[in-house]
Steps between C-alpha positions, in 0.01 A plus 500: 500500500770726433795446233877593592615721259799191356205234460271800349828581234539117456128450380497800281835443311323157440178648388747720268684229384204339363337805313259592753458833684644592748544813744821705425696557809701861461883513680484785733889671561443585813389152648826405287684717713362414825554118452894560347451251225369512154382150343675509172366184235757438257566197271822279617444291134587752243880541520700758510173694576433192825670263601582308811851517651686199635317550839176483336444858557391733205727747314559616164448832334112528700631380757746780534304753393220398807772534754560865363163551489438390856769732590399776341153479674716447827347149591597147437430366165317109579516340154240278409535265243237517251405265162406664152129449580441538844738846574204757391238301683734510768573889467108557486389309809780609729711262553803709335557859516661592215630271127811520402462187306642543138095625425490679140291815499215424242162662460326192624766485809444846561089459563578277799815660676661837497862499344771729616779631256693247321761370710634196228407392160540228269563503165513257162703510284753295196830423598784346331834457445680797521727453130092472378414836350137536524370874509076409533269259409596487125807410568315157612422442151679160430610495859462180775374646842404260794159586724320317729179373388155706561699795715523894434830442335329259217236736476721810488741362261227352265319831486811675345728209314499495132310183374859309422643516823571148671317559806546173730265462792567320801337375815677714750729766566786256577464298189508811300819674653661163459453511093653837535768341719600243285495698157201349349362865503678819481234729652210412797167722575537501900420717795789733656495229790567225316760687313677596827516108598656434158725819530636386837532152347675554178714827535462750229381263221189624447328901497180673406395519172189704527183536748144299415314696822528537865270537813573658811424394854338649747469499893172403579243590748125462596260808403464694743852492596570880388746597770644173494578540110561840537837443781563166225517757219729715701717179549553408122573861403759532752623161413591588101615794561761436806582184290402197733293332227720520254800372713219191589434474134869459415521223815226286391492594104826654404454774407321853612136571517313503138456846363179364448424488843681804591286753286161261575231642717 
């Protein structure tokens, strides 16, 4: 008895999705081409990056930069949404094309999928109020700085504070930018996303002190997928440099793409 190829992608992203092998389906351009759609997962939980518009329909800054995508490969770009868990499972056994689903290019990432050039990037980083002077992490010394509990902020601003600072730990994001908020700390260790909500929030209170890390993001594909990448690579290089990410970046973040990002490869 023969499998279609959808119930044969549904039983292997399972298989994936519980840790067990499964066969590796490469994207072929070409069959891309022919069919005039490319099945693009992305995350619609993980604003500005995904989100889900008043008619239920995804957008933010992936969202976007599929549609380019899909018209840069001259097809129709059919987003897919996708969960944390399930959107390399899903990427592996066929049932997408292509990620562009806020995925981080790490070493263990990059055993399972093939990345293309960054195309965003997030970064962590303290923030404050801006009549705060507060040059690097010595300047902590004595200092109260909100982060939320068990995330790369804690970690990144326990690694380099000096053993006085106040450092107040919290069991969210939104919990944390409200002690910032309400002045019962001057400073926060947050992502650039959260920092953009609080930014559009609250004016120019509040600016970079100085950066704890950052990770880029990559496009992601099956292995396999070489001409595929190859025409995606094409697509983010032209993107930076004619502009169109950084003028998405400044819709959905506020501000231009990272140089971080920029100079990645």
């Amino acid at each position: 008895m023969k499998l279609n190829r959808r119930l044969f992608a549904t039983l292997a992203a399972s298989a994936l999705a519980a840790g067990l092998a499964g066969p590796v389906l490469a994207t072929d351009l070409a069959a891309i081409e022919s069919a005039g759609t490319v099945k693009i997962g992305m995350l619609v939980d993980f604003p500005p990056f995904g989100i889900l518009d008043t008619a239920g329909k995804p957008d933010g800054y992936d969202a976007d930069v599929a549609k380019a995508l899909g018209d840069y490969l001259g097809v129709k770009a059919d987003i897919v949404p996708v969960t944390g868990p399930n959107r390399i499972p899903y990427l592996l056994s066929g049932q997408v094309d292509v990620l562009v689903a806020s995925l981080g290019i790490t070493k263990e990432r990059a055993e399972k999928v093939n990345f293309s050039k960054p195309y965003a990037g997030i970064s962590i980083a303290v923030y404050g109020d801006k009549a705060t002077a507060l040059a690097d992490a010595a300047a902590l010394s004595g200092q109260g700085i909100a982060v939320t509990r068990a995330s790369t902020q804690d970690t990144g601003v326990t690694k380099v504070a000096p053993a006085d600072a106040d450092i107040r730990r919290f069991d969210d994001d939104a919990s944390a930018v409200q002690a910032l908020m309400s002045g019962q700390v001057k400073l926060i260790g947050a992502s650039n996303v959260v920092m953009s909500q609080v930014n559009a929030a609250a004016g120019d209170r509040f600016d970079k002190k100085f950066d704890l890390s950052s990770q880029v993001q990559g496009i992601a594909v099956a292995p396999g997928s070489d001409a595929l990448l190859e025409k995606i690579n094409a697509f983010v290089v032209q993107a930076k440099s004619d502009g169109m990410l950084d003028k998405v970046h400044e819709k959905w973040l506020g501000g231009p793409l990272p140089e971080f990002v920029k100079t990645a490869e």
